[in-house]
Short mmCIF file of C-alpha atoms in Angstrom, two decimals:
data_model
loop_
_atom_site.label_atom_id
_atom_site.label_comp_id
_atom_site.label_asym_id
_atom_site.label_seq_id
_atom_site.Cartn_x
_atom_site.Cartn_y
_atom_site.Cartn_z
CA MET V 24 0.00 0.00 0.00
CA ASN V 25 2.92 2.35 0.66
CA LYS V 26 4.00 1.98 -2.98
CA LYS V 27 0.46 2.53 -4.21
CA MET V 28 0.07 5.69 -2.12
CA THR V 29 3.48 6.99 -3.21
CA THR V 30 2.61 6.48 -6.87
CA PHE V 31 -0.72 8.24 -6.38
CA MET V 32 0.95 11.29 -4.81
CA GLN V 33 3.62 11.47 -7.53
CA ASP V 34 0.96 11.25 -10.27
CA ASN V 35 -1.27 13.88 -8.65
CA ILE V 36 1.33 16.20 -7.15
CA GLU V 37 0.10 19.35 -8.95
CA GLU V 38 -3.46 18.99 -7.71
CA ILE V 39 -2.23 18.13 -4.20
CA LEU V 40 -0.06 21.25 -4.09
CA VAL V 41 -2.89 23.52 -5.24
CA GLU V 42 -5.26 22.27 -2.54
CA TRP V 43 -2.49 22.26 0.09
CA GLN V 44 -1.54 25.88 -0.65
CA GLU V 45 -5.18 26.96 -0.38
CA LEU V 46 -5.41 25.40 3.08
CA MET V 47 -2.14 27.03 4.14
CA LYS V 48 -3.25 30.46 2.93
CA ASP V 49 -6.34 30.17 5.11
CA ASP V 50 -4.20 29.88 8.25
CA SER V 51 -4.66 33.15 10.12
CA ASP V 52 -1.08 33.39 11.39
CA GLU V 53 0.82 32.54 8.21
CA ARG V 54 2.92 35.16 6.37
CA PHE V 55 5.08 33.07 4.04
CA PHE V 56 2.53 33.09 1.21
CA GLN V 57 2.04 36.84 1.60
CA VAL V 58 5.63 38.10 1.63
CA MET V 59 7.48 35.66 -0.65
CA SER V 60 7.55 35.79 -4.44
CA GLN V 61 5.51 33.26 -6.39
CA ASP V 62 8.68 31.57 -7.66
CA VAL V 63 9.94 31.00 -4.10
CA ILE V 64 6.51 29.77 -2.99
CA THR V 65 6.29 27.30 -5.88
CA LYS V 66 9.83 25.97 -5.41
CA THR V 67 9.57 25.65 -1.64
CA SER V 68 6.13 24.03 -1.82
CA ARG V 69 7.43 21.44 -4.26
CA GLU V 70 10.45 20.72 -2.05
CA PHE V 71 8.10 20.24 0.88
CA ALA V 72 5.95 17.85 -1.16
CA GLU V 73 9.02 15.87 -2.25
CA LEU V 74 10.10 15.65 1.37
CA MET V 75 6.69 14.33 2.40
CA ILE V 76 6.69 11.71 -0.36
CA SER V 77 10.32 10.67 0.16
CA ASN V 78 9.52 9.72 3.74
CA LEU V 79 7.57 6.74 2.40
CA PHE V 80 10.27 5.12 0.30
CA GLU V 81 13.75 6.66 0.72
CA GLY V 82 16.43 5.15 2.91
CA GLU V 83 16.94 6.67 6.36
CA ASN V 84 20.20 8.47 5.49
CA ASP V 85 18.86 9.99 2.26
CA TYR V 86 15.71 11.16 4.01
CA ASP V 87 17.63 12.63 6.98
CA ASN V 88 19.86 14.64 4.63
CA ARG V 89 16.85 15.93 2.71
CA LEU V 90 15.10 16.78 5.99
CA LYS V 91 18.07 18.78 7.33
CA GLU V 92 18.48 20.69 4.07
CA PHE V 93 14.79 21.60 3.91
CA THR V 94 14.61 22.54 7.60
CA ASN V 95 17.60 24.87 7.24
CA LYS V 96 15.80 26.59 4.39
CA VAL V 97 12.46 27.10 6.16
CA VAL V 98 14.24 28.43 9.26
CA ARG V 99 15.81 31.12 7.04
CA PHE V 100 12.35 31.85 5.60
CA GLY V 101 11.04 32.33 9.14
CA TRP V 102 8.59 29.40 9.22
CA SER V 103 7.45 28.94 12.81
CA ILE V 104 7.28 25.41 14.19
CA SER V 105 3.48 25.66 14.38
CA PHE V 106 3.42 26.63 10.69
CA VAL V 107 5.56 23.58 9.81
CA MET V 108 3.29 21.27 11.82
CA SER V 109 0.24 22.80 10.15
CA ALA V 110 1.86 22.24 6.74
CA ILE V 111 2.37 18.52 7.51
CA ASN V 112 -1.20 18.10 8.79
CA HIS V 113 -2.74 19.88 5.80
CA PHE V 114 -0.68 17.86 3.32
CA ALA V 115 -1.76 14.59 4.92
CA GLN V 116 -5.36 15.84 4.99
CA VAL V 117 -5.34 16.64 1.26
CA VAL V 118 -3.85 13.26 0.36
CA TYR V 119 -6.31 11.37 2.57
CA GLU V 120 -9.34 13.19 1.16
CA MET V 121 -8.21 12.60 -2.43
CA LEU V 122 -7.60 8.90 -1.78
CA GLU V 123 -11.01 8.66 -0.14
CA LYS V 124 -12.64 10.52 -3.03
CA ASN V 125 -11.31 8.13 -5.70
CA LYS V 126 -12.29 5.12 -3.56
CA THR V 127 -8.69 4.02 -2.90
CA ILE V 128 -9.57 4.25 0.78
CA ASN V 129 -12.80 2.44 1.62
CA GLU V 130 -14.46 0.74 4.56
CA GLN V 131 -12.58 -2.51 3.99
CA ASN V 132 -9.06 -1.05 4.11
CA LEU V 133 -9.68 2.04 6.27
CA LYS V 134 -7.90 0.59 9.31
CA GLU V 135 -4.82 -0.30 7.26
CA TYR V 136 -4.60 3.17 5.71
CA VAL V 137 -5.03 4.83 9.09
CA MET V 138 -2.00 2.85 10.27
CA ILE V 139 -0.05 3.81 7.13
CA PHE V 140 -0.80 7.52 7.67
CA THR V 141 0.17 7.27 11.34
CA ASN V 142 3.48 5.58 10.52
CA TRP V 143 4.06 8.14 7.77
CA ILE V 144 3.25 11.37 9.62
CA SER V 145 4.32 10.73 13.24
CA PRO V 146 8.02 10.02 12.54
CA MET V 147 8.11 13.01 10.22
CA ARG V 148 6.70 15.31 12.89
CA ASP V 149 9.27 14.03 15.39
CA GLY V 150 12.12 14.33 12.89
CA ILE V 151 11.23 17.87 11.86
CA LEU V 152 10.79 18.98 15.47
CA GLU V 153 14.22 17.65 16.41
CA THR V 154 15.97 19.00 13.31
CA TYR V 155 14.14 22.32 13.52
CA ALA V 156 15.11 22.79 17.18
CA LYS V 157 18.78 22.06 16.47
CA THR V 158 18.84 24.31 13.39
CA TRP V 159 17.08 27.18 15.15
CA GLU V 160 19.34 26.89 18.19
CA ARG V 161 22.43 26.98 15.97
CA THR V 162 21.08 29.96 14.02
CA VAL V 163 20.30 31.93 17.19
CA GLN V 164 23.74 31.12 18.62
CA LEU V 165 25.47 32.36 15.46
CA GLN V 166 23.40 35.54 15.48
CA ARG V 167 24.24 36.12 19.14
CA MET V 168 27.95 35.67 18.49
CA ALA V 169 27.85 38.01 15.49
CA LEU V 170 26.00 40.65 17.50
CA GLN V 171 28.46 40.40 20.38
CA GLU V 172 31.42 40.78 18.03
CA LEU V 173 29.77 43.73 16.32
CA SER V 174 28.70 45.86 19.24
CA ALA V 175 31.00 45.45 22.22
CA SER V 176 34.32 47.03 21.24
CA LEU V 177 35.83 50.18 22.73
CA ILE V 178 37.18 52.35 19.90
CA PRO V 179 39.73 55.14 20.51
CA VAL V 180 38.77 58.24 18.48
CA PHE V 181 41.15 60.79 20.03
CA ASP V 182 43.94 60.63 22.54
CA LYS V 183 42.24 59.92 25.93
CA ILE V 184 38.78 59.65 24.32
CA SER V 185 37.11 56.37 23.31
CA VAL V 186 33.67 55.38 22.04
CA MET V 187 31.69 52.17 22.49
CA PRO V 188 28.83 51.88 19.96
CA LEU V 189 26.03 49.64 21.25
CA VAL V 190 23.83 47.87 18.71
CA GLY V 191 20.76 45.71 19.30
CA THR V 192 19.07 44.50 22.46
CA ILE V 193 21.15 44.53 25.64
CA ASP V 194 20.47 41.52 27.85
CA THR V 195 22.31 40.36 30.98
CA GLU V 196 24.81 38.27 29.04
CA ARG V 197 25.71 41.10 26.69
CA ALA V 198 25.86 43.58 29.56
CA LYS V 199 28.59 41.50 31.22
CA LEU V 200 30.56 41.47 27.96
CA ILE V 201 30.12 45.23 27.55
CA ILE V 202 31.44 45.95 31.05
CA GLU V 203 34.40 43.59 30.59
CA ASN V 204 35.35 45.20 27.25
CA LEU V 205 34.85 48.67 28.68
CA LEU V 206 37.22 48.12 31.59
CA GLU V 207 39.83 46.38 29.43
CA GLY V 208 39.57 49.12 26.79
CA VAL V 209 39.85 51.98 29.27
CA VAL V 210 43.10 50.54 30.67
CA LYS V 211 44.48 49.53 27.25
CA HIS V 212 43.80 52.89 25.55
CA ARG V 213 44.39 54.99 28.69
CA ALA V 214 41.02 56.61 28.14
CA GLU V 215 39.94 59.47 30.36
CA VAL V 216 36.51 59.85 28.73
CA VAL V 217 34.28 57.05 27.43
CA LEU V 218 31.23 57.70 25.25
CA LEU V 219 28.52 55.01 25.30
CA ASP V 220 26.65 55.45 22.01
CA ILE V 221 23.14 53.94 22.17
CA THR V 222 22.03 55.14 18.73
CA GLY V 223 21.72 51.51 17.62
CA VAL V 224 19.78 50.32 20.69
CA PRO V 225 16.13 50.02 19.59
CA VAL V 226 14.54 50.04 23.06
CA VAL V 227 15.74 51.41 26.39
CA ASP V 228 13.69 50.00 29.26
CA THR V 229 14.42 49.77 32.99
CA MET V 230 16.63 46.69 32.58
CA VAL V 231 18.69 48.22 29.75
CA ALA V 232 19.12 51.45 31.74
CA HIS V 233 20.26 49.40 34.73
CA HIS V 234 22.94 47.71 32.62
CA ILE V 235 24.11 51.07 31.23
CA ILE V 236 24.33 52.57 34.72
CA GLN V 237 26.37 49.57 35.86
CA ALA V 238 28.75 50.05 32.94
CA ALA V 239 29.15 53.75 33.72
CA ASP V 240 29.82 53.04 37.40
CA ALA V 241 32.48 50.51 36.44
CA VAL V 242 34.18 53.08 34.19
CA ARG V 243 34.22 55.68 36.98
CA LEU V 244 35.80 53.16 39.36
CA VAL V 245 38.87 52.91 37.09
CA GLY V 246 39.23 56.70 36.97
CA ALA V 247 37.50 57.66 33.70
CA LYS V 248 34.42 59.72 32.93
CA CYS V 249 31.43 58.23 31.12
CA MET V 250 28.99 59.98 28.82
CA LEU V 251 25.77 58.63 27.27
CA VAL V 252 25.22 59.75 23.66
CA GLY V 253 22.74 59.01 20.90
CA ILE V 254 19.58 59.62 22.94
CA ARG V 255 16.79 59.94 20.39
CA PRO V 256 13.57 61.81 21.29
CA GLU V 257 11.55 58.59 21.69
CA ILE V 258 14.23 57.13 23.95
CA ALA V 259 14.27 60.32 26.06
CA GLN V 260 10.48 60.13 26.40
CA THR V 261 10.68 56.48 27.48
CA ILE V 262 13.37 57.24 30.07
CA VAL V 263 11.25 60.05 31.56
CA THR V 264 8.06 57.95 31.52
CA LEU V 265 9.75 55.04 33.31
CA GLY V 266 11.30 57.38 35.87
CA ILE V 267 14.84 56.18 35.13
CA ASN V 268 17.39 58.27 37.01
CA LEU V 269 20.28 59.36 34.76
CA LYS V 270 21.17 62.47 36.76
CA ASP V 271 24.72 61.26 37.32
CA PHE V 272 25.22 61.06 33.54
CA THR V 273 26.23 63.66 31.05
CA THR V 274 23.97 62.94 28.06
CA THR V 275 23.80 64.27 24.51
CA SER V 276 21.58 63.59 21.54
CA THR V 277 24.39 62.90 19.07
CA LEU V 278 27.88 61.44 19.03
CA GLN V 279 29.23 64.67 17.54
CA ARG V 280 28.11 66.74 20.54
CA GLY V 281 29.46 64.07 22.83
CA VAL V 282 32.89 64.25 21.22
CA GLU V 283 32.88 68.05 21.53
CA GLN V 284 32.08 67.77 25.26
CA ALA V 285 34.73 65.07 25.74
CA LEU V 286 37.34 67.31 24.11
CA ALA V 287 36.33 70.14 26.45
CA TRP V 288 36.81 67.84 29.45
CA THR V 289 40.35 67.11 28.24
CA ASN V 290 41.09 70.82 27.63
CA ARG V 291 40.83 70.66 23.86
CA LYS V 292 38.44 71.82 21.17
CA ILE V 293 37.87 71.57 17.44
CA VAL V 294 38.74 74.70 15.47
CA GLU V 295 38.39 75.53 11.80
CA VAL V 296 41.62 76.19 9.88
CA GLU V 297 41.50 78.50 6.91
#
């Protein structure tokens, strides 16, 4: 029966895909079919169908390789795990209804086909869940490492003046890295003034402010001054609304003004030369 069902799906793949896509488009939380081009939708849908069919007849190693390759792709497309599970269920539903419609499934063999569908779908769900979890975890880890490398370096811009540009969300783990790099950078570059540039930080809440205050306190303990720059109007409004106390900070709206103030603190200034 496995061979018969496989042959049926291969012979009717176009009709199966059309009905499957219609069911997927009706899902209220799906975005893939709205944001992707038709070429990408067609290609990815066909790959998904081939993956579903291959589970019935391919060897374990071949299927596992195909599963990993497909899962990597849908993670990049942003498919949620619930969307993947819905895709599997809808595909099985379309196949079952078509087999029932053409009388391949009837009262005499219903129990056998139910067992075939169970043995077909359940291992696939388990395999995709496991592969998806590993792929997503690896992707998140790589993104975290890239973000840490990008946004936690102290950069000397003038003698005695250094800048640390902060990019992205600041959590507890990143805050520890920021403080470590700050202290090492202050000593290494002999900085007297450090500018923390939060232009690239999308949201400043109480927790983020707490981490920034900790970083500034650590800088002062090693004998340097700390300034907070890049405070956009919406960030300023949030800070005031939350009642975050930044009175011990010198703050400016732009990095340029911060550098001018830092130069003044070190008895220097920028002048125009004719």
